Amino acid sequence: MSSVLYDTPGPKAKVRNWIYSGIFVVLFGLVLWWALSLMGEKGQLDADKWTPFVTDSRVWTTYLLPGLLETLKAGALAMVIALPLGALLGIGRLSDHAWVRGPVGTWVEFFRAIPVLMLMLFGNALMAPRFLDVPSDTRPFWAVVMGLVLYNSAVIAEIVRAGVLSLPHGQSDAAKAIGMRKGQTMVYVLIPQAVTAMLPALVSQLVVILKDTAIGGALLGFAELLSMNRQISANYSNAIATLVVIALIYIAVNFALTSFASVLEGRLRKSKKSTGAVVGVNDVNDMATGANSGGI
Amino acid sequence: MFDFLDSGQYDVLGAFWVTVQLTLYSAAGSLIWGTALAGMRVSPVPLLRGFGTAYVNLVRNTPLTLLIIGCSLGLNQTLGIALGGSTFKEIGFRLAVLGFIAYTGTFVCEALRSGINTVPLGQAEAARALGLSFFQVLTLIVLPQAFRAVVAPLANVLIALTKNTTVAAAIGVAEAALLMKEMLENEPQALFAVFAIFALGFVLLTLPTGLLLGWVAKRVAVKR
């Protein structure tokens, strides 16, 4: 295994690497020992703090799984609503008419500049009896979904734009050559291919959405996975164990999605059928720094 | 429309000042921690590489809210770690900064790694031909060029961090989002005015950052 930065290690370098590894193990061990001894002092390592997750199925059926379901529901619903909305905004930003491009660009830039938490708070206040009057038991859920949709439709608009721009020029030229109008070119040639190119970026955006649902749990009383830590640790007084287990659930779900996104990206780049245009996980951000994305 | 501000009970500027402070401290810390992580992830020592990769993948897939709440519930309330803070305000602020550094460092690391990949092979080969060690190759040859290539991605990380600081409201740090929440509860009739104030605040924080760093990115980019 060699890289840009170093040759395949020889005997001397191997010894040096072993020494570095040793130093790292000692330092890491010290930190770990300090953390564990501190936890031991406070009784956070006692078996009864951790066993409920294995022995007591109610922890899962009453709290963790319903919470995960709420998280997934909010995330999926937000994605389903934000996707068509984002596609429309993205196409609007590519319009030839300044009176469409300008306002849409402003809208997108505005909602990308605002923290998703503030959009959720706004949604929550908008659903109060004074305005939309959403029943208070489902209000947190809809407030979270609304905040996520407002923010992520703007982000997805950028992904769509990047997807269309990533296609080779020849595609739209060829469409023009066979006499298609602008709208037809968009609908029959560019969008279908851009959707394929966008898939990896969209999957990784789903990870961002799922992580953001936790904000609603902490500040709006939305009963999602993270908010379950209060009930569980109230029952077993095992705050740390609960947070660790919840974190592992998030990591498992998100890691699966991220791996799926990168597999998808690899396959799209190699596939013979597509033009090889792919919007990767990192491309969207690079293309759309507030600075060099036109719009305003 | 904005008459509720006249009572003087809402310190909007003060709240945004806390947001700015959170951002600056966390940005400085994340840059250091992220660079260290990136160094680990590209180092010749397999163990360090493994640790860097594991840390980045675990922390990146954890919600920031969970890390911040973990800092408060886990580190502070359960284990009694206060990071040298004495008042509730001080402790909350420091815990939040710790959480932001742990989280944002992973994004800085990934941005830097992509920057390291933009440095041509020949640069590092030439440096190795001169007999420089891995550490010298990294600090003298590769990282200076990588940093110049990653100004734009790092600007995105900084903007995302600025917006993410609102999550500190979850552990009661008195920053912009917490004040907005309080104002919406007390002044429900002024919903749109309140939203406009805070939205404008964030546009004013993030837009100049993006423009300025975008300009810097163009200036310092290595012309190849």
Short mmCIF file of C-alpha atoms in Angstrom, two decimals:
data_model
loop_
_atom_site.label_atom_id
_atom_site.label_comp_id
_atom_site.label_asym_id
_atom_site.label_seq_id
_atom_site.Cartn_x
_atom_site.Cartn_y
_atom_site.Cartn_z
CA MET A 1 0.00 0.00 0.00
CA SER A 2 1.83 3.09 -1.16
CA SER A 3 0.45 6.59 -1.67
CA VAL A 4 1.42 10.04 -2.89
CA LEU A 5 3.04 10.85 0.38
CA TYR A 6 5.25 7.90 1.19
CA ASP A 7 6.95 4.88 -0.34
CA THR A 8 6.22 1.32 0.63
CA PRO A 9 7.92 1.19 4.04
CA GLY A 10 11.33 -0.46 4.24
CA PRO A 11 12.72 -2.14 7.37
CA LYS A 12 13.61 1.16 9.07
CA ALA A 13 10.27 2.77 8.29
CA LYS A 14 8.46 -0.35 9.51
CA VAL A 15 10.21 -0.08 12.87
CA ARG A 16 9.34 3.63 13.02
CA ASN A 17 5.68 2.88 12.22
CA TRP A 18 5.60 0.30 14.99
CA ILE A 19 7.01 2.88 17.41
CA TYR A 20 4.42 5.45 16.37
CA SER A 21 1.69 2.82 16.70
CA GLY A 22 2.97 2.01 20.17
CA ILE A 23 2.93 5.67 21.24
CA PHE A 24 -0.60 6.06 19.86
CA VAL A 25 -1.84 2.93 21.62
CA VAL A 26 -0.42 4.19 24.94
CA LEU A 27 -1.98 7.66 24.55
CA PHE A 28 -5.30 6.25 23.40
CA GLY A 29 -5.24 3.73 26.23
CA LEU A 30 -4.62 6.50 28.76
CA VAL A 31 -7.56 8.55 27.48
CA LEU A 32 -9.77 5.47 27.43
CA TRP A 33 -8.67 4.45 30.93
CA TRP A 34 -9.36 7.96 32.24
CA ALA A 35 -12.82 8.00 30.62
CA LEU A 36 -13.70 4.52 31.85
CA SER A 37 -12.47 5.14 35.38
CA LEU A 38 -14.50 8.34 35.50
CA MET A 39 -17.55 6.43 34.29
CA GLY A 40 -16.83 3.68 36.77
CA GLU A 41 -16.69 6.20 39.61
CA LYS A 42 -20.12 7.52 38.67
CA GLY A 43 -21.47 3.99 38.30
CA GLN A 44 -22.11 4.34 34.56
CA LEU A 45 -20.38 1.05 33.83
CA ASP A 46 -22.54 -1.05 36.14
CA ALA A 47 -24.12 -3.94 34.31
CA ASP A 48 -27.66 -2.84 35.16
CA LYS A 49 -27.12 0.37 33.17
CA TRP A 50 -26.38 -1.57 29.99
CA THR A 51 -28.29 -4.85 30.26
CA PRO A 52 -31.78 -3.36 29.70
CA PHE A 53 -30.90 -2.97 26.03
CA VAL A 54 -30.34 -6.71 25.77
CA THR A 55 -32.62 -8.26 28.36
CA ASP A 56 -35.56 -5.88 28.50
CA SER A 57 -37.35 -5.95 25.16
CA ARG A 58 -39.67 -3.16 26.30
CA VAL A 59 -36.86 -0.62 25.88
CA TRP A 60 -36.98 -1.41 22.18
CA THR A 61 -40.70 -1.89 21.66
CA THR A 62 -41.82 1.09 23.78
CA TYR A 63 -39.14 3.64 23.04
CA LEU A 64 -36.38 2.98 20.55
CA LEU A 65 -38.25 1.42 17.63
CA PRO A 66 -41.25 3.81 17.70
CA GLY A 67 -38.76 6.69 17.92
CA LEU A 68 -36.80 5.34 14.96
CA LEU A 69 -40.05 4.95 13.03
CA GLU A 70 -40.96 8.61 13.68
CA THR A 71 -37.48 9.69 12.56
CA LEU A 72 -37.72 7.65 9.37
CA LYS A 73 -41.29 8.81 8.71
CA ALA A 74 -40.40 12.49 9.04
CA GLY A 75 -37.25 12.04 6.95
CA ALA A 76 -38.95 10.10 4.17
CA LEU A 77 -41.94 12.46 4.01
CA ALA A 78 -39.66 15.52 3.90
CA MET A 79 -37.64 13.93 1.11
CA VAL A 80 -40.75 13.00 -0.90
CA ILE A 81 -42.11 16.56 -0.69
CA ALA A 82 -38.77 18.33 -1.12
CA LEU A 83 -37.76 16.35 -4.20
CA PRO A 84 -40.38 17.61 -6.71
CA LEU A 85 -40.26 21.07 -5.16
CA GLY A 86 -36.48 21.13 -5.45
CA ALA A 87 -36.65 19.88 -9.03
CA LEU A 88 -39.00 22.75 -9.97
CA LEU A 89 -36.78 25.29 -8.23
CA GLY A 90 -33.67 23.86 -9.88
CA ILE A 91 -35.21 24.02 -13.35
CA GLY A 92 -36.45 27.53 -12.56
CA ARG A 93 -32.89 28.58 -11.77
CA LEU A 94 -31.79 27.34 -15.18
CA SER A 95 -34.56 29.22 -16.98
CA ASP A 96 -33.74 31.54 -19.87
CA HIS A 97 -36.15 34.17 -18.54
CA ALA A 98 -34.61 36.57 -16.05
CA TRP A 99 -38.01 37.12 -14.37
CA VAL A 100 -38.07 33.42 -13.44
CA ARG A 101 -34.36 32.97 -12.73
CA GLY A 102 -34.02 35.98 -10.46
CA PRO A 103 -36.80 35.33 -7.90
CA VAL A 104 -36.16 31.58 -7.85
CA GLY A 105 -32.45 32.18 -7.31
CA THR A 106 -33.19 34.58 -4.47
CA TRP A 107 -35.62 32.07 -2.89
CA VAL A 108 -33.06 29.25 -3.06
CA GLU A 109 -30.19 31.32 -1.70
CA PHE A 110 -32.39 32.68 1.10
CA PHE A 111 -33.50 29.29 2.37
CA ARG A 112 -30.00 27.86 2.13
CA ALA A 113 -28.68 30.66 4.31
CA ILE A 114 -31.04 30.02 7.21
CA PRO A 115 -30.50 27.36 9.89
CA VAL A 116 -32.96 24.51 9.61
CA LEU A 117 -33.82 24.88 13.31
CA MET A 118 -35.11 28.41 12.70
CA LEU A 119 -37.26 27.16 9.82
CA MET A 120 -38.68 24.49 12.15
CA LEU A 121 -39.42 27.10 14.83
CA PHE A 122 -41.11 29.23 12.18
CA GLY A 123 -43.16 26.23 11.04
CA ASN A 124 -44.13 25.47 14.62
CA ALA A 125 -45.32 29.02 15.22
CA LEU A 126 -47.14 29.08 11.89
CA MET A 127 -49.13 25.99 12.90
CA ALA A 128 -50.35 27.55 16.13
CA PRO A 129 -54.13 28.12 16.46
CA ARG A 130 -53.67 31.75 15.39
CA PHE A 131 -52.64 30.82 11.83
CA LEU A 132 -52.95 27.28 10.45
CA ASP A 133 -54.30 25.58 13.59
CA VAL A 134 -52.70 22.16 13.30
CA PRO A 135 -53.75 19.94 16.24
CA SER A 136 -51.10 20.17 18.95
CA ASP A 137 -50.33 16.43 19.08
CA THR A 138 -49.16 16.28 15.45
CA ARG A 139 -47.82 19.85 15.35
CA PRO A 140 -44.17 19.02 16.19
CA PHE A 141 -44.09 16.40 13.43
CA TRP A 142 -45.44 18.75 10.78
CA ALA A 143 -43.25 21.62 11.99
CA VAL A 144 -40.17 19.42 11.61
CA VAL A 145 -41.29 18.26 8.15
CA MET A 146 -42.00 21.83 7.07
CA GLY A 147 -38.61 23.09 8.23
CA LEU A 148 -36.85 20.18 6.52
CA VAL A 149 -38.80 20.71 3.27
CA LEU A 150 -38.12 24.46 3.12
CA TYR A 151 -34.40 23.98 3.69
CA ASN A 152 -33.81 20.80 1.70
CA SER A 153 -35.86 21.78 -1.35
CA ALA A 154 -33.41 24.67 -1.74
CA VAL A 155 -30.45 22.31 -1.38
CA ILE A 156 -32.01 19.80 -3.81
CA ALA A 157 -32.57 22.66 -6.28
CA GLU A 158 -28.80 23.10 -6.31
CA ILE A 159 -28.30 19.35 -6.76
CA VAL A 160 -30.71 19.34 -9.73
CA ARG A 161 -28.95 22.33 -11.25
CA ALA A 162 -25.58 20.65 -10.79
CA GLY A 163 -27.01 17.45 -12.30
CA VAL A 164 -28.25 19.20 -15.43
CA LEU A 165 -25.01 21.20 -15.79
CA SER A 166 -22.92 18.03 -15.37
CA LEU A 167 -24.34 16.52 -18.56
CA PRO A 168 -22.15 16.77 -21.65
CA HIS A 169 -22.98 19.74 -23.90
CA GLY A 170 -23.57 17.39 -26.81
CA GLN A 171 -26.82 16.20 -25.23
CA SER A 172 -28.65 19.51 -25.53
CA ASP A 173 -26.92 20.25 -28.85
CA ALA A 174 -28.19 16.96 -30.25
CA ALA A 175 -31.68 17.70 -28.95
CA LYS A 176 -31.58 21.08 -30.68
CA ALA A 177 -30.32 19.45 -33.87
CA ILE A 178 -33.33 17.16 -34.12
CA GLY A 179 -35.62 20.15 -33.64
CA MET A 180 -36.68 19.89 -30.00
CA ARG A 181 -37.93 22.98 -28.21
CA LYS A 182 -36.34 24.13 -24.93
CA GLY A 183 -39.07 22.56 -22.84
CA GLN A 184 -38.87 19.29 -24.71
CA THR A 185 -35.08 19.21 -24.38
CA MET A 186 -35.45 19.65 -20.62
CA VAL A 187 -38.24 17.08 -20.17
CA TYR A 188 -37.11 14.35 -22.56
CA VAL A 189 -33.33 14.66 -22.61
CA LEU A 190 -31.78 16.54 -19.70
CA ILE A 191 -33.98 15.76 -16.67
CA PRO A 192 -34.11 11.96 -17.14
CA GLN A 193 -30.31 11.81 -17.38
CA ALA A 194 -29.78 14.36 -14.62
CA VAL A 195 -31.91 12.28 -12.25
CA THR A 196 -29.55 9.35 -12.68
CA ALA A 197 -26.53 11.59 -12.22
CA MET A 198 -28.06 13.08 -9.06
CA LEU A 199 -28.92 9.83 -7.28
CA PRO A 200 -25.76 9.56 -5.13
CA ALA A 201 -26.02 13.17 -3.99
CA LEU A 202 -29.72 12.73 -3.19
CA VAL A 203 -29.06 9.63 -1.07
CA SER A 204 -26.43 11.47 0.93
CA GLN A 205 -28.83 14.38 1.33
CA LEU A 206 -31.24 11.90 2.90
CA VAL A 207 -28.60 11.25 5.57
CA VAL A 208 -28.49 14.99 6.30
CA ILE A 209 -32.30 15.05 6.57
CA LEU A 210 -32.38 12.09 8.98
CA LYS A 211 -29.74 13.70 11.18
CA ASP A 212 -31.65 16.99 11.20
CA THR A 213 -34.85 15.37 12.49
CA ALA A 214 -33.05 15.08 15.84
CA ILE A 215 -33.14 18.89 16.16
CA GLY A 216 -36.92 18.71 16.31
CA GLY A 217 -36.67 16.11 19.06
CA ALA A 218 -34.47 18.32 21.20
CA LEU A 219 -36.29 21.64 20.78
CA LEU A 220 -39.84 21.09 19.54
CA GLY A 221 -40.94 18.03 21.51
CA PHE A 222 -41.06 15.83 18.42
CA ALA A 223 -41.08 12.22 19.68
CA GLU A 224 -38.26 10.90 17.50
CA LEU A 225 -35.37 8.57 18.26
CA LEU A 226 -33.10 11.02 20.09
CA SER A 227 -35.86 12.37 22.34
CA MET A 228 -36.36 8.83 23.67
CA ASN A 229 -33.18 9.20 25.72
CA ARG A 230 -35.13 11.21 28.30
CA GLN A 231 -37.67 8.48 28.99
CA ILE A 232 -35.16 5.64 28.96
CA SER A 233 -32.63 7.32 31.21
CA ALA A 234 -35.45 8.41 33.52
CA ASN A 235 -36.32 4.73 33.98
CA TYR A 236 -32.82 3.28 34.29
CA SER A 237 -30.73 6.42 35.07
CA ASN A 238 -28.27 5.39 32.36
CA ALA A 239 -27.85 8.57 30.32
CA ILE A 240 -24.52 7.59 28.78
CA ALA A 241 -25.50 4.03 27.85
CA THR A 242 -28.72 5.27 26.25
CA LEU A 243 -26.98 7.94 24.22
CA VAL A 244 -24.38 5.42 23.04
CA VAL A 245 -27.07 2.95 21.90
CA ILE A 246 -29.08 5.69 20.15
CA ALA A 247 -25.93 6.95 18.43
CA LEU A 248 -25.18 3.43 17.22
CA ILE A 249 -28.67 3.13 15.71
CA TYR A 250 -28.22 6.43 13.84
CA ILE A 251 -24.75 5.39 12.70
CA ALA A 252 -26.02 2.03 11.41
CA VAL A 253 -28.86 3.60 9.40
CA ASN A 254 -26.76 6.45 8.02
CA PHE A 255 -23.77 4.28 7.30
CA ALA A 256 -25.96 1.95 5.26
CA LEU A 257 -27.29 4.93 3.27
CA THR A 258 -23.82 6.43 2.77
CA SER A 259 -22.38 3.13 1.59
CA PHE A 260 -25.31 2.74 -0.77
CA ALA A 261 -24.63 6.25 -2.15
CA SER A 262 -20.98 5.54 -2.85
CA VAL A 263 -21.73 2.15 -4.44
CA LEU A 264 -24.28 3.92 -6.63
CA GLU A 265 -21.74 6.60 -7.53
CA GLY A 266 -19.15 4.01 -8.52
CA ARG A 267 -21.61 2.07 -10.65
CA LEU A 268 -22.89 5.19 -12.41
CA ARG A 269 -19.37 6.36 -13.24
CA LYS A 270 -18.60 2.98 -14.79
CA SER A 271 -21.92 2.28 -16.48
CA LYS A 272 -21.93 2.12 -20.27
CA LYS A 273 -25.47 3.39 -20.69
CA SER A 274 -25.18 6.82 -19.12
CA THR A 275 -23.03 9.73 -20.26
CA GLY A 276 -20.90 9.22 -17.17
CA ALA A 277 -22.07 12.50 -15.66
CA VAL A 278 -22.34 12.08 -11.90
CA VAL A 279 -23.01 14.61 -9.18
CA GLY A 280 -20.91 13.24 -6.36
CA VAL A 281 -21.47 13.71 -2.70
CA ASN A 282 -19.05 16.65 -2.55
CA ASP A 283 -19.72 18.31 -5.89
CA VAL A 284 -22.83 20.17 -4.87
CA ASN A 285 -21.15 22.13 -2.12
CA ASP A 286 -18.20 23.02 -4.27
CA MET A 287 -20.37 24.29 -7.08
CA ALA A 288 -22.68 26.26 -4.88
CA THR A 289 -20.71 28.35 -2.49
CA GLY A 290 -22.84 31.37 -1.78
CA ALA A 291 -20.12 33.27 -3.62
CA ASN A 292 -19.99 31.85 -7.10
CA SER A 293 -23.54 30.64 -7.58
CA GLY A 294 -25.27 33.44 -9.46
CA GLY A 295 -28.90 34.01 -8.65
CA ILE A 296 -29.00 37.14 -6.56
CA MET B 1 -44.85 45.77 13.41
CA PHE B 2 -41.52 45.75 15.20
CA ASP B 3 -42.82 47.56 18.29
CA PHE B 4 -42.26 44.52 20.54
CA LEU B 5 -38.53 45.23 20.26
CA ASP B 6 -38.99 48.60 21.98
CA SER B 7 -39.64 47.06 25.39
CA GLY B 8 -35.91 46.31 25.60
CA GLN B 9 -36.41 42.80 27.00
CA TYR B 10 -34.92 41.11 23.93
CA ASP B 11 -31.20 41.46 23.32
CA VAL B 12 -31.09 40.38 19.66
CA LEU B 13 -27.59 41.71 19.03
CA GLY B 14 -26.29 40.03 22.17
CA ALA B 15 -27.75 36.69 21.06
CA PHE B 16 -26.13 37.02 17.65
CA TRP B 17 -22.86 37.95 19.34
CA VAL B 18 -23.00 34.59 21.18
CA THR B 19 -23.63 32.89 17.81
CA VAL B 20 -20.58 34.63 16.33
CA GLN B 21 -18.42 33.66 19.32
CA LEU B 22 -19.56 30.04 19.15
CA THR B 23 -18.72 30.04 15.45
CA LEU B 24 -15.26 31.55 15.84
CA TYR B 25 -14.09 29.34 18.71
CA SER B 26 -15.50 26.21 17.06
CA ALA B 27 -13.98 27.14 13.69
CA ALA B 28 -10.51 27.58 15.17
CA GLY B 29 -10.78 24.31 17.09
CA SER B 30 -12.21 22.37 14.14
CA LEU B 31 -9.43 23.57 11.86
CA ILE B 32 -6.80 22.22 14.25
CA TRP B 33 -8.61 18.97 15.01
CA GLY B 34 -9.58 18.46 11.36
CA THR B 35 -5.99 18.96 10.19
CA ALA B 36 -4.76 16.46 12.77
CA LEU B 37 -7.40 13.96 11.61
CA ALA B 38 -6.48 14.49 7.96
CA GLY B 39 -2.81 13.95 8.86
CA MET B 40 -3.77 10.67 10.54
CA ARG B 41 -5.87 9.54 7.59
CA VAL B 42 -3.03 9.97 5.09
CA SER B 43 -0.18 8.83 7.35
CA PRO B 44 1.95 5.74 6.68
CA VAL B 45 0.98 4.25 10.07
CA PRO B 46 -1.93 1.81 9.55
CA LEU B 47 -3.17 2.19 13.12
CA LEU B 48 -3.45 5.99 12.84
CA ARG B 49 -5.19 5.64 9.47
CA GLY B 50 -7.67 3.21 10.99
CA PHE B 51 -8.40 5.48 13.93
CA GLY B 52 -8.90 8.51 11.68
CA THR B 53 -11.21 6.63 9.33
CA ALA B 54 -13.23 5.11 12.16
CA TYR B 55 -13.59 8.43 13.99
CA VAL B 56 -14.69 10.32 10.87
CA ASN B 57 -17.22 7.68 9.82
CA LEU B 58 -18.71 7.32 13.29
CA VAL B 59 -18.97 11.01 14.12
CA ARG B 60 -20.16 12.11 10.67
CA ASN B 61 -23.10 9.75 10.84
CA THR B 62 -24.16 10.86 14.32
CA PRO B 63 -26.60 13.77 14.52
CA LEU B 64 -24.92 16.93 15.82
CA THR B 65 -27.82 17.36 18.24
CA LEU B 66 -26.94 14.02 19.84
CA LEU B 67 -23.31 15.07 20.30
CA ILE B 68 -24.28 18.41 21.85
CA ILE B 69 -26.83 16.80 24.18
CA GLY B 70 -24.27 14.09 24.97
CA CYS B 71 -21.76 16.77 25.98
CA SER B 72 -24.32 18.23 28.36
CA LEU B 73 -26.10 15.13 29.72
CA GLY B 74 -23.19 12.73 29.54
CA LEU B 75 -20.02 14.70 30.17
CA ASN B 76 -21.40 17.40 32.41
CA GLN B 77 -24.43 16.13 34.30
CA THR B 78 -23.36 12.50 34.65
CA LEU B 79 -19.57 12.70 34.81
CA GLY B 80 -19.28 16.22 36.21
CA ILE B 81 -16.87 17.57 33.57
CA ALA B 82 -17.13 21.37 33.45
CA LEU B 83 -14.15 22.25 31.22
CA GLY B 84 -13.06 24.89 33.70
CA GLY B 85 -16.31 26.84 33.46
CA SER B 86 -17.88 28.07 36.67
CA THR B 87 -21.27 29.53 35.75
CA PHE B 88 -24.06 27.69 33.94
CA LYS B 89 -23.59 30.04 30.99
CA GLU B 90 -19.84 29.42 30.75
CA ILE B 91 -20.15 25.63 31.06
CA GLY B 92 -22.89 25.39 28.43
CA PHE B 93 -20.90 27.51 26.00
CA ARG B 94 -17.73 25.44 26.42
CA LEU B 95 -19.55 22.12 26.13
CA ALA B 96 -21.25 23.31 22.95
CA VAL B 97 -17.92 24.39 21.46
CA LEU B 98 -16.47 20.97 22.33
CA GLY B 99 -19.36 19.23 20.54
CA PHE B 100 -19.04 21.48 17.49
CA ILE B 101 -15.30 20.84 17.27
CA ALA B 102 -15.78 17.07 17.50
CA TYR B 103 -18.39 17.18 14.72
CA THR B 104 -17.04 19.87 12.39
CA GLY B 105 -13.50 18.49 12.58
CA THR B 106 -14.63 15.49 10.51
CA PHE B 107 -15.86 17.76 7.70
CA VAL B 108 -12.66 19.81 7.78
CA CYS B 109 -10.71 16.54 7.59
CA GLU B 110 -12.64 15.33 4.54
CA ALA B 111 -12.26 18.70 2.79
CA LEU B 112 -8.51 18.66 3.42
CA ARG B 113 -8.20 15.10 2.20
CA SER B 114 -9.87 16.03 -1.07
CA GLY B 115 -7.42 18.95 -1.22
CA ILE B 116 -4.47 16.64 -0.70
CA ASN B 117 -5.71 14.64 -3.67
CA THR B 118 -5.49 17.75 -5.89
CA VAL B 119 -1.72 18.00 -5.29
CA PRO B 120 0.02 16.33 -8.25
CA LEU B 121 1.97 13.14 -7.56
CA GLY B 122 5.11 14.74 -8.93
CA GLN B 123 5.25 17.28 -6.08
CA ALA B 124 5.45 14.62 -3.40
CA GLU B 125 7.75 12.45 -5.49
CA ALA B 126 10.14 15.37 -5.97
CA ALA B 127 10.05 16.07 -2.24
CA ARG B 128 10.79 12.43 -1.46
CA ALA B 129 13.60 12.43 -4.02
CA LEU B 130 15.15 15.27 -2.00
CA GLY B 131 15.02 12.96 1.02
CA LEU B 132 12.32 14.74 3.01
CA SER B 133 10.55 12.65 5.65
CA PHE B 134 6.80 11.98 5.59
CA PHE B 135 6.23 14.72 8.13
CA GLN B 136 8.26 17.23 6.09
CA VAL B 137 6.54 16.24 2.85
CA LEU B 138 3.18 16.76 4.53
CA THR B 139 3.88 20.06 6.31
CA LEU B 140 6.20 21.77 3.83
CA ILE B 141 5.06 20.56 0.43
CA VAL B 142 1.61 19.00 0.40
CA LEU B 143 -0.49 20.78 3.04
CA PRO B 144 0.40 24.34 1.96
CA GLN B 145 -0.80 23.50 -1.56
CA ALA B 146 -3.77 21.52 -0.26
CA PHE B 147 -4.90 24.41 1.94
CA ARG B 148 -4.92 26.73 -1.05
CA ALA B 149 -7.14 24.31 -2.96
CA VAL B 150 -9.64 23.85 -0.13
CA VAL B 151 -10.52 27.45 0.70
CA ALA B 152 -13.86 27.08 -1.10
CA PRO B 153 -14.87 23.76 0.53
CA LEU B 154 -13.71 25.07 3.92
CA ALA B 155 -15.83 28.19 3.37
CA ASN B 156 -18.81 25.85 2.96
CA VAL B 157 -17.88 24.09 6.18
CA LEU B 158 -17.64 27.45 7.96
CA ILE B 159 -21.05 28.54 6.66
CA ALA B 160 -22.57 25.22 7.70
CA LEU B 161 -20.95 25.61 11.13
CA THR B 162 -22.41 29.10 11.51
CA LYS B 163 -25.88 27.66 10.89
CA ASN B 164 -25.20 24.62 13.07
CA THR B 165 -24.38 26.74 16.13
CA THR B 166 -28.15 27.17 16.54
CA VAL B 167 -28.25 23.57 17.81
CA ALA B 168 -26.54 24.81 20.99
CA ALA B 169 -30.02 26.05 21.93
CA ALA B 170 -30.75 22.40 22.80
CA ILE B 171 -28.56 22.71 25.91
CA GLY B 172 -29.67 26.22 26.79
CA VAL B 173 -26.84 28.32 25.34
CA ALA B 174 -28.37 31.77 24.93
CA GLU B 175 -27.74 32.22 21.22
CA ALA B 176 -29.93 33.44 18.36
CA ALA B 177 -32.20 30.41 17.97
CA LEU B 178 -33.01 30.20 21.67
CA LEU B 179 -33.96 33.89 21.69
CA MET B 180 -36.08 33.35 18.58
CA LYS B 181 -37.88 30.48 20.31
CA GLU B 182 -38.54 32.66 23.35
CA MET B 183 -39.76 35.56 21.23
CA LEU B 184 -42.11 33.33 19.24
CA GLU B 185 -43.60 32.02 22.49
CA ASN B 186 -44.08 35.53 23.92
CA GLU B 187 -45.06 37.43 20.76
CA PRO B 188 -47.05 34.95 18.64
CA GLN B 189 -48.71 37.80 16.74
CA ALA B 190 -45.34 39.04 15.44
CA LEU B 191 -44.34 35.71 13.87
CA PHE B 192 -43.29 37.10 10.50
CA ALA B 193 -41.45 40.07 11.97
CA VAL B 194 -39.48 37.82 14.34
CA PHE B 195 -38.64 35.39 11.56
CA ALA B 196 -37.56 38.28 9.32
CA ILE B 197 -35.19 39.65 11.99
CA PHE B 198 -33.42 36.33 12.57
CA ALA B 199 -33.40 35.31 8.93
CA LEU B 200 -31.80 38.65 8.06
CA GLY B 201 -29.24 38.13 10.83
CA PHE B 202 -28.15 34.82 9.34
CA VAL B 203 -28.13 36.12 5.78
CA LEU B 204 -25.86 38.92 7.02
CA LEU B 205 -23.58 36.40 8.73
CA THR B 206 -23.31 33.84 5.94
CA LEU B 207 -23.49 35.88 2.74
CA PRO B 208 -20.38 38.06 3.32
CA THR B 209 -18.46 34.99 4.54
CA GLY B 210 -19.32 33.18 1.31
CA LEU B 211 -18.51 36.15 -0.91
CA LEU B 212 -15.25 37.01 0.85
CA LEU B 213 -13.94 33.46 1.01
CA GLY B 214 -15.07 32.80 -2.56
CA TRP B 215 -12.93 35.74 -3.63
CA VAL B 216 -10.02 34.51 -1.51
CA ALA B 217 -10.41 31.01 -2.99
CA LYS B 218 -10.07 32.41 -6.50
CA ARG B 219 -7.07 34.50 -5.46
CA VAL B 220 -5.03 31.79 -3.76
CA ALA B 221 -5.95 28.78 -5.90
CA VAL B 222 -2.88 27.11 -7.35
CA LYS B 223 -2.98 27.67 -11.10
CA ARG B 224 -2.12 24.36 -12.70
#
